[in-house]
Coordinates of C-alpha atoms in Angstrom, one line a residue:
M1069 CA -9.3 19.5 -18.6
S1070 CA -10.5 21.9 -15.9
S1071 CA -8.8 21.5 -12.4
F1072 CA -10.8 20.2 -9.3
R1073 CA -10.2 20.4 -5.6
S1074 CA -10.0 17.4 -3.0
I1075 CA -9.5 16.8 0.6
Q1076 CA -7.5 13.7 1.4
V1077 CA -8.8 12.5 5.0
V1078 CA -5.6 10.8 6.4
N1079 CA -6.3 10.3 10.2
V1080 CA -3.5 7.6 10.6
R1081 CA -1.2 8.0 13.6
W1082 CA 1.6 6.0 12.2
F1083 CA 3.2 6.6 8.7
N1084 CA 2.3 3.2 7.3
A1085 CA 1.1 2.3 3.8
T1086 CA -2.4 3.7 4.3
A1087 CA -0.9 7.1 5.3
W1088 CA 1.6 7.0 2.4
Y1089 CA -1.2 6.3 0.0
G1090 CA -3.1 9.1 1.0
L1091 CA -0.2 11.7 1.2
E1092 CA 1.3 10.6 -2.1
L1093 CA -2.0 10.9 -3.7
A1094 CA -2.4 14.5 -2.4
R1095 CA 1.0 15.3 -3.5
L1096 CA 0.5 13.9 -7.2
L1097 CA -2.8 15.6 -7.4
N1098 CA -1.3 18.9 -6.4
A1099 CA 1.6 18.4 -9.0
A1100 CA -1.1 17.8 -11.7
G1101 CA -2.8 21.1 -10.9
H1102 CA -5.5 19.8 -8.7
E1103 CA -5.4 21.5 -5.4
S1104 CA -5.6 18.9 -2.5
R1105 CA -5.6 19.4 1.1
V1106 CA -4.6 16.9 3.8
V1107 CA -6.7 16.7 7.1
A1108 CA -4.5 14.7 9.6
L1109 CA -4.2 14.0 13.3
A1110 CA -2.0 16.5 15.1
D1111 CA 1.4 15.4 16.7
T1112 CA 1.4 12.1 14.5
E1113 CA 4.0 10.6 12.2
T1114 CA 1.7 11.3 9.3
F1115 CA 1.1 14.8 10.3
A1116 CA 4.8 15.4 10.3
K1117 CA 5.4 13.6 7.1
A1118 CA 2.8 15.7 5.4
E1119 CA 4.6 18.8 6.5
E1120 CA 7.9 17.4 5.3
M1121 CA 6.3 16.8 1.9
G1122 CA 5.1 20.4 1.8
L1123 CA 1.3 19.4 1.9
R1124 CA 0.3 22.1 4.6
P1125 CA -1.7 19.6 6.6
L1126 CA -4.7 20.7 8.7
A1127 CA -5.1 19.0 12.3
M1128 CA -8.4 17.9 13.4
P1129 CA -9.2 15.4 16.1
L1130 CA -11.0 13.0 13.6
N1131 CA -10.6 9.9 15.8
A1132 CA -12.3 11.6 18.9
K1133 CA -14.4 9.2 20.9
N1134 CA -15.9 11.6 23.3
P1135 CA -19.4 12.6 22.1
L1136 CA -19.0 16.0 23.7
E1137 CA -16.2 16.6 21.1
F1138 CA -18.2 15.9 18.1
P1139 CA -20.0 19.3 17.8
G1140 CA -16.8 21.1 17.8
L1141 CA -15.1 18.7 15.1
I1142 CA -18.2 18.9 12.9
R1143 CA -18.2 22.7 13.0
D1144 CA -14.4 22.8 12.0
M1145 CA -15.0 20.3 9.4
G1146 CA -18.0 22.5 8.1
R1147 CA -15.7 25.4 8.0
L1148 CA -13.0 23.8 6.1
V1149 CA -15.7 22.6 3.5
R1150 CA -17.2 26.2 3.2
A1151 CA -13.8 27.8 2.8
F1152 CA -12.0 25.4 0.5
R1153 CA -15.1 24.1 -1.6
P1154 CA -13.9 20.8 -2.4
D1155 CA -15.2 18.6 -5.2
V1156 CA -14.1 15.4 -3.7
V1157 CA -13.4 14.3 -0.1
N1158 CA -11.6 11.0 0.2
C1159 CA -11.7 9.2 3.5
H1160 CA -8.6 6.8 4.1
R1161 CA -9.8 5.8 7.5
G1162 CA -13.4 5.3 8.8
E1163 CA -13.4 7.1 12.0
S1164 CA -14.8 10.5 10.6
F1165 CA -16.6 8.9 7.5
L1166 CA -20.1 9.4 8.9
F1167 CA -19.4 13.0 9.6
W1168 CA -18.3 13.7 6.2
G1169 CA -21.4 11.9 4.9
L1170 CA -23.4 14.5 7.0
L1171 CA -21.8 17.3 5.6
K1172 CA -21.9 16.2 1.9
G1173 CA -25.3 17.8 1.2
M1174 CA -24.1 21.0 2.4
G1175 CA -20.7 20.9 0.6
G1176 CA -22.0 19.3 -2.5
Y1177 CA -18.9 17.2 -2.9
A1178 CA -18.3 13.6 -4.1
L1179 CA -17.6 11.4 -1.1
V1180 CA -15.1 8.5 -1.5
R1181 CA -14.0 5.6 0.8
T1182 CA -10.8 4.3 0.3
R1183 CA -10.2 1.1 2.2
G1184 CA -6.4 0.3 2.7
D1185 CA -7.0 -1.5 6.0
Q1186 CA -6.7 -5.1 6.3
R1187 CA -9.8 -5.5 8.5
L1188 CA -12.8 -6.3 6.4
P1189 CA -15.7 -3.9 7.4
K1190 CA -18.7 -5.1 9.4
G1191 CA -21.7 -5.6 7.1
N1192 CA -24.2 -4.5 9.5
L1193 CA -27.0 -2.1 8.2
P1194 CA -25.7 1.3 9.2
N1195 CA -22.3 0.4 7.6
R1196 CA -24.0 -0.9 4.4
I1197 CA -25.9 2.2 4.1
L1198 CA -22.8 4.4 4.6
H1199 CA -21.1 2.5 1.7
T1200 CA -23.9 2.0 -0.7
R1201 CA -26.0 5.1 -0.4
V1202 CA -23.9 7.9 1.2
A1203 CA -20.4 7.2 -0.4
D1204 CA -20.4 8.0 -4.1
A1205 CA -17.4 5.5 -4.6
V1206 CA -15.6 2.9 -2.6
V1207 CA -12.1 2.0 -3.5
A1208 CA -10.4 -1.4 -2.5
T1209 CA -6.7 -2.0 -2.9
N1210 CA -7.0 -5.7 -3.3
S1211 CA -9.2 -8.4 -4.4
V1212 CA -10.3 -9.9 -1.0
M1213 CA -11.6 -6.4 -0.1
A1214 CA -13.3 -5.7 -3.4
R1215 CA -15.0 -9.2 -3.3
H1216 CA -16.2 -8.4 0.4
F1217 CA -17.6 -4.9 -0.7
A1218 CA -19.4 -6.6 -3.5
E1219 CA -20.9 -9.7 -1.9
K1220 CA -21.3 -8.8 1.8
M1221 CA -21.6 -4.8 1.7
R1222 CA -23.6 -5.2 -1.5
V1223 CA -21.8 -1.9 -3.0
P1224 CA -23.2 -1.4 -6.5
A1225 CA -20.7 -2.2 -9.3
E1226 CA -20.7 1.3 -10.6
R1227 CA -19.5 2.5 -7.3
L1228 CA -17.1 -0.2 -6.5
H1229 CA -13.3 0.1 -7.8
M1230 CA -10.3 -2.1 -7.1
I1231 CA -7.2 0.1 -7.5
L1232 CA -3.9 -1.2 -6.5
G1233 CA -1.3 0.9 -4.7
G1234 CA 1.5 2.6 -6.6
V1235 CA 5.1 3.1 -7.0
D1236 CA 7.2 6.0 -8.4
T1237 CA 9.0 4.2 -11.2
E1238 CA 11.4 7.2 -11.6
L1239 CA 12.7 6.8 -8.1
F1240 CA 12.6 2.9 -7.8
R1241 CA 14.2 1.3 -10.9
F1242 CA 17.3 -1.0 -11.2
D1243 CA 20.4 0.7 -10.4
P1244 CA 23.4 -1.4 -11.6
E1245 CA 26.2 1.0 -10.0
G1246 CA 24.1 1.2 -6.7
R1247 CA 23.9 -2.7 -6.8
A1248 CA 27.7 -3.0 -7.1
E1249 CA 28.3 -0.6 -4.3
V1250 CA 26.0 -2.0 -1.9
R1251 CA 27.2 -5.5 -2.6
A1252 CA 30.7 -4.4 -1.9
R1253 CA 29.7 -2.4 1.2
Y1254 CA 28.2 -5.6 2.9
G1255 CA 30.7 -8.0 1.5
F1256 CA 28.4 -10.0 -0.8
T1257 CA 30.2 -12.0 -3.5
D1258 CA 29.2 -12.6 -7.1
D1259 CA 28.2 -16.3 -6.3
E1260 CA 26.1 -15.5 -3.4
C1261 CA 22.3 -15.2 -3.8
V1262 CA 21.2 -12.2 -1.7
V1263 CA 17.7 -12.5 -0.4
G1264 CA 16.2 -9.2 1.0
L1265 CA 13.2 -8.3 3.2
L1266 CA 12.2 -4.6 3.3
G1267 CA 10.1 -3.6 6.2
R1268 CA 10.1 -2.2 9.7
F1269 CA 10.9 -4.6 12.5
D1270 CA 7.5 -6.1 13.6
L1271 CA 6.3 -9.5 14.2
V1272 CA 3.7 -9.1 11.4
K1273 CA 6.5 -8.6 8.8
G1274 CA 7.8 -12.2 9.2
Q1275 CA 11.5 -11.6 9.9
R1276 CA 11.6 -14.3 12.5
E1277 CA 10.1 -16.9 9.9
T1278 CA 12.5 -15.8 7.3
I1279 CA 15.4 -16.3 9.4
A1280 CA 14.0 -19.8 10.4
A1281 CA 13.7 -20.7 6.8
L1282 CA 17.1 -19.5 5.9
A1283 CA 18.4 -21.6 8.8
K1284 CA 16.7 -24.7 7.3
L1285 CA 18.3 -24.1 3.9
V1286 CA 21.7 -23.7 5.4
G1287 CA 21.1 -26.8 7.3
E1288 CA 20.2 -28.5 4.3
G1289 CA 23.6 -27.5 2.6
V1290 CA 22.4 -24.3 0.7
R1291 CA 25.4 -22.3 1.7
N1292 CA 25.6 -19.6 -1.1
I1293 CA 22.5 -17.7 0.3
R1294 CA 22.7 -14.6 2.3
L1295 CA 19.8 -12.6 4.0
L1296 CA 19.7 -8.7 4.0
L1297 CA 17.1 -7.2 6.4
L1298 CA 16.3 -3.7 5.4
G1299 CA 14.6 -2.6 8.6
F1300 CA 14.8 -0.9 12.0
S1301 CA 13.3 -1.0 15.3
T1302 CA 9.5 -0.2 15.7
A1303 CA 7.1 -2.6 17.5
T1304 CA 10.0 -5.2 17.6
L1305 CA 13.4 -4.0 18.8
Q1306 CA 16.6 -4.6 16.6
E1307 CA 18.1 -6.4 19.6
E1308 CA 15.2 -9.0 19.5
V1309 CA 15.9 -9.7 15.8
E1310 CA 19.5 -10.1 16.5
A1311 CA 18.7 -12.6 19.2
W1312 CA 16.5 -14.6 16.8
I1313 CA 19.6 -14.5 14.3
R1314 CA 21.8 -16.0 17.2
E1315 CA 19.5 -18.4 18.3
A1316 CA 19.4 -19.7 14.7
G1317 CA 23.1 -19.7 14.4
M1318 CA 22.8 -17.4 11.3
E1319 CA 25.2 -14.5 12.3
R1320 CA 27.3 -15.3 9.2
Y1321 CA 24.4 -15.3 6.9
V1322 CA 22.3 -12.4 8.0
T1323 CA 23.0 -8.7 7.7
I1324 CA 20.9 -5.7 9.1
T1325 CA 21.2 -2.5 7.4
G1326 CA 19.2 -0.1 9.8
K1327 CA 17.7 3.0 8.2
V1328 CA 19.4 3.6 4.8
P1329 CA 19.3 6.7 2.5
D1330 CA 19.7 4.6 -0.7
V1331 CA 17.0 2.2 -0.7
T1332 CA 16.8 1.9 -4.4
A1333 CA 20.4 0.9 -4.5
C1334 CA 19.9 -1.7 -1.6
L1335 CA 17.1 -3.2 -3.5
S1336 CA 18.9 -3.4 -6.5
A1337 CA 21.5 -5.3 -4.7
L1338 CA 19.3 -8.1 -4.2
D1339 CA 18.8 -11.3 -6.2
V1340 CA 15.4 -12.2 -4.7
G1341 CA 13.0 -10.1 -2.7
V1342 CA 10.9 -11.7 -0.1
V1343 CA 7.5 -10.6 1.5
A1344 CA 6.9 -12.9 4.6
S1345 CA 4.3 -11.1 6.4
L1346 CA 1.9 -12.9 8.4
W1347 CA -1.2 -10.7 7.8
S1348 CA -1.6 -7.1 6.3
E1349 CA -0.1 -6.1 3.1
T1350 CA -3.3 -4.5 2.0
I1351 CA -1.3 -2.1 -0.2
A1352 CA 2.2 -3.6 -0.2
R1353 CA 4.4 -0.7 -0.7
A1354 CA 7.6 -2.6 -0.2
A1355 CA 6.5 -5.3 -2.7
L1356 CA 5.8 -2.8 -5.5
E1357 CA 9.1 -1.0 -4.8
I1358 CA 11.1 -4.4 -5.2
M1359 CA 9.2 -5.2 -8.3
A1360 CA 9.8 -1.8 -9.8
C1361 CA 13.5 -2.4 -9.3
G1362 CA 13.2 -5.5 -11.3
R1363 CA 14.0 -7.8 -8.5
P1364 CA 12.1 -11.3 -8.4
L1365 CA 9.8 -11.6 -5.4
V1366 CA 8.3 -14.3 -3.6
S1367 CA 5.7 -13.9 -0.8
T1368 CA 3.2 -15.1 1.5
S1369 CA -0.4 -15.2 0.3
V1370 CA -1.6 -12.1 2.3
G1371 CA -3.5 -9.1 1.4
V1372 CA -2.9 -7.9 -2.1
M1373 CA 0.0 -10.2 -2.9
P1374 CA -2.1 -12.8 -4.8
D1375 CA -3.1 -10.0 -7.1
L1376 CA 0.5 -9.1 -7.9
L1377 CA 2.3 -12.6 -8.0
P1378 CA 1.6 -15.9 -9.7
A1379 CA 0.6 -18.9 -7.3
S1380 CA 4.1 -20.3 -7.7
A1381 CA 5.6 -17.6 -6.0
L1382 CA 3.3 -17.6 -3.0
V1383 CA 3.3 -19.6 0.2
A1384 CA 0.9 -19.8 3.2
P1385 CA 1.7 -17.1 5.9
G1386 CA 3.8 -18.6 8.9
D1387 CA 4.7 -21.7 6.8
V1388 CA 8.4 -21.9 7.2
D1389 CA 8.9 -25.1 5.4
A1390 CA 7.0 -23.7 2.4
L1391 CA 9.0 -20.4 2.6
A1392 CA 12.2 -22.4 2.6
G1393 CA 11.3 -24.3 -0.4
V1394 CA 10.4 -21.3 -2.5
L1395 CA 13.6 -19.7 -1.3
R1396 CA 15.5 -22.6 -2.3
R1397 CA 14.2 -22.5 -5.7
A1398 CA 15.1 -18.7 -5.9
A1399 CA 18.6 -19.3 -4.6
T1400 CA 19.5 -22.2 -6.6
D1401 CA 17.8 -21.9 -9.9
E1402 CA 19.4 -19.0 -11.8
A1403 CA 17.3 -19.6 -14.9
W1404 CA 14.1 -19.1 -12.8
R1405 CA 15.3 -15.9 -11.5
R1406 CA 16.2 -14.7 -15.0
T1407 CA 12.7 -15.7 -16.4
W1408 CA 10.9 -14.7 -13.2
P1409 CA 7.3 -14.4 -13.9
G1410 CA 6.4 -11.7 -11.5
I1411 CA 6.6 -8.7 -13.6
A1412 CA 7.2 -8.0 -17.3
P1413 CA 9.5 -5.3 -18.6
S1414 CA 6.4 -3.3 -19.6
G1415 CA 5.3 -3.1 -15.9
L1416 CA 2.4 -5.5 -16.4
C1417 CA 1.7 -7.8 -13.5
P1418 CA 0.4 -11.4 -14.2
S1419 CA -3.2 -10.4 -13.5
G1420 CA -2.9 -7.5 -16.2
T1421 CA -2.8 -4.8 -13.6
R1422 CA -0.3 -2.1 -14.4
I1423 CA 1.9 -1.0 -11.8
F1424 CA 1.2 2.8 -11.4
S1425 CA 3.9 5.4 -12.3
N1426 CA 4.1 8.4 -10.6
R1427 CA 1.4 10.1 -12.7
R1428 CA -1.2 7.4 -12.7
W1429 CA -3.3 7.7 -9.4
L1430 CA -7.0 7.7 -8.3
S1431 CA -9.0 10.7 -8.3
T1432 CA -12.7 11.4 -8.7
R1433 CA -14.7 13.9 -10.9
K1434 CA -18.3 15.1 -10.4
R1435 CA -19.2 14.5 -14.1
T1436 CA -20.5 11.7 -16.4
V1437 CA -17.7 10.1 -18.6
G1438 CA -19.0 7.6 -21.1
G1439 CA -22.2 6.7 -19.1
V1440 CA -20.3 6.3 -15.7
H1441 CA -22.1 7.3 -12.7
P1442 CA -21.7 11.1 -12.3
R1443 CA -19.6 10.7 -9.2
A1444 CA -17.8 7.5 -10.1
V1445 CA -14.2 7.1 -9.5
Q1446 CA -11.8 7.9 -12.5
L1447 CA -8.3 7.0 -13.0
W1448 CA -5.8 10.0 -13.8
D1449 CA -3.3 8.9 -16.3
G1450 CA -1.5 12.2 -16.4
T1451 CA -3.5 13.8 -19.2
A1452 CA -7.1 12.9 -18.4
F1453 CA -9.5 10.9 -16.5
K1454 CA -10.3 7.3 -17.5
A1455 CA -13.0 5.2 -16.4
V1456 CA -11.9 1.8 -15.5
C1457 CA -13.8 -1.3 -15.1
P1458 CA -13.1 -3.1 -11.9
K1459 CA -13.4 -6.4 -13.5
E1460 CA -10.8 -5.4 -16.1
R1461 CA -8.6 -3.8 -13.4
C1462 CA -8.5 -6.8 -11.1
G1463 CA -8.6 -9.7 -13.4
Q1464 CA -10.9 -11.5 -10.9
E1465 CA -14.4 -12.6 -11.4
F1466 CA -17.0 -10.8 -9.0
D1467 CA -20.6 -11.8 -9.5
K1468 CA -21.7 -8.3 -8.6
H1469 CA -19.1 -6.4 -10.9
K1470 CA -20.3 -5.4 -14.5
S1471 CA -18.7 -3.5 -17.2
L1472 CA -18.8 0.3 -16.9

């Protein structure tokens, strides 16, 4: 199959899941022989990470708000389009989406809007026109966003695709030797159930609620449980998290790792993973990494999590009692942990959505495949592009979705 070129527009200041999604997509496309350039914001975490990954990012002020800056920005974008001649431009944020749409006629590329943000887009007329007439494809990373695009934004079914985030299963896999080393490092015994939360320290990630749920369980006599917080200071400082632990009297039961080089080994050391986020998790990178390591997972019902886990493993965000309840079962019912329904050995989630390996990622082609819209989104499986029906991908019923 012939190669193609893409521009991944990743104008995200912080290296969050949306930025990771865009940069990893660029890396994998380059590895597959499809040249991909990254456009990002200068002097940001995302730009630095792109350089670290060898992606040679280009800096543009894509988030500019001063109209006086727009002409120069559009000029530079046009120069890039003429020099690079992309087949696809994929916008992972919306700030410059309009400008890429204006340049599409001159550049002759397919325009994709990948929505990895938790905020639902506004359904006003200009925004609907952008998504239904200007964009050649719209990608949602969870069923809530896909439903919103279908029902509120009226994006045609042939242009709308729900494609979950991915995980490198060559990097994230169960490591028995690493499990033993990490459990010894932190003093966990074989008869203790280690619950782990992977995520930066931030109120949104639910560390405080998880600590409170742990305290409730210990107070009810569940003493064989330990909490491993795989995180570090960001919006919330580690000192604040340590204060929550002291206030709950959980110093004996909670361990903070800080940044660690052996994340896979640390995840393998867990008996149960938890995603306790109060909102967000539109892509849920940490959840997929925990699942790829074969660890049972429980979660709040935010973002993409209902697409990954059965209802029995989900609780309402912020509900400490419900979180304690599902953790109690995970900690005390070893048979449930062994037969945990969240992920089968084949990599299939309950909804029938396969967790991507490092070769199965999203891209687009300006060609017709089996009657699909000429610029519809296709899924790269390592050898060829395959048209995928959104209804088949997500396992949900969408009135406006139809078979491709």
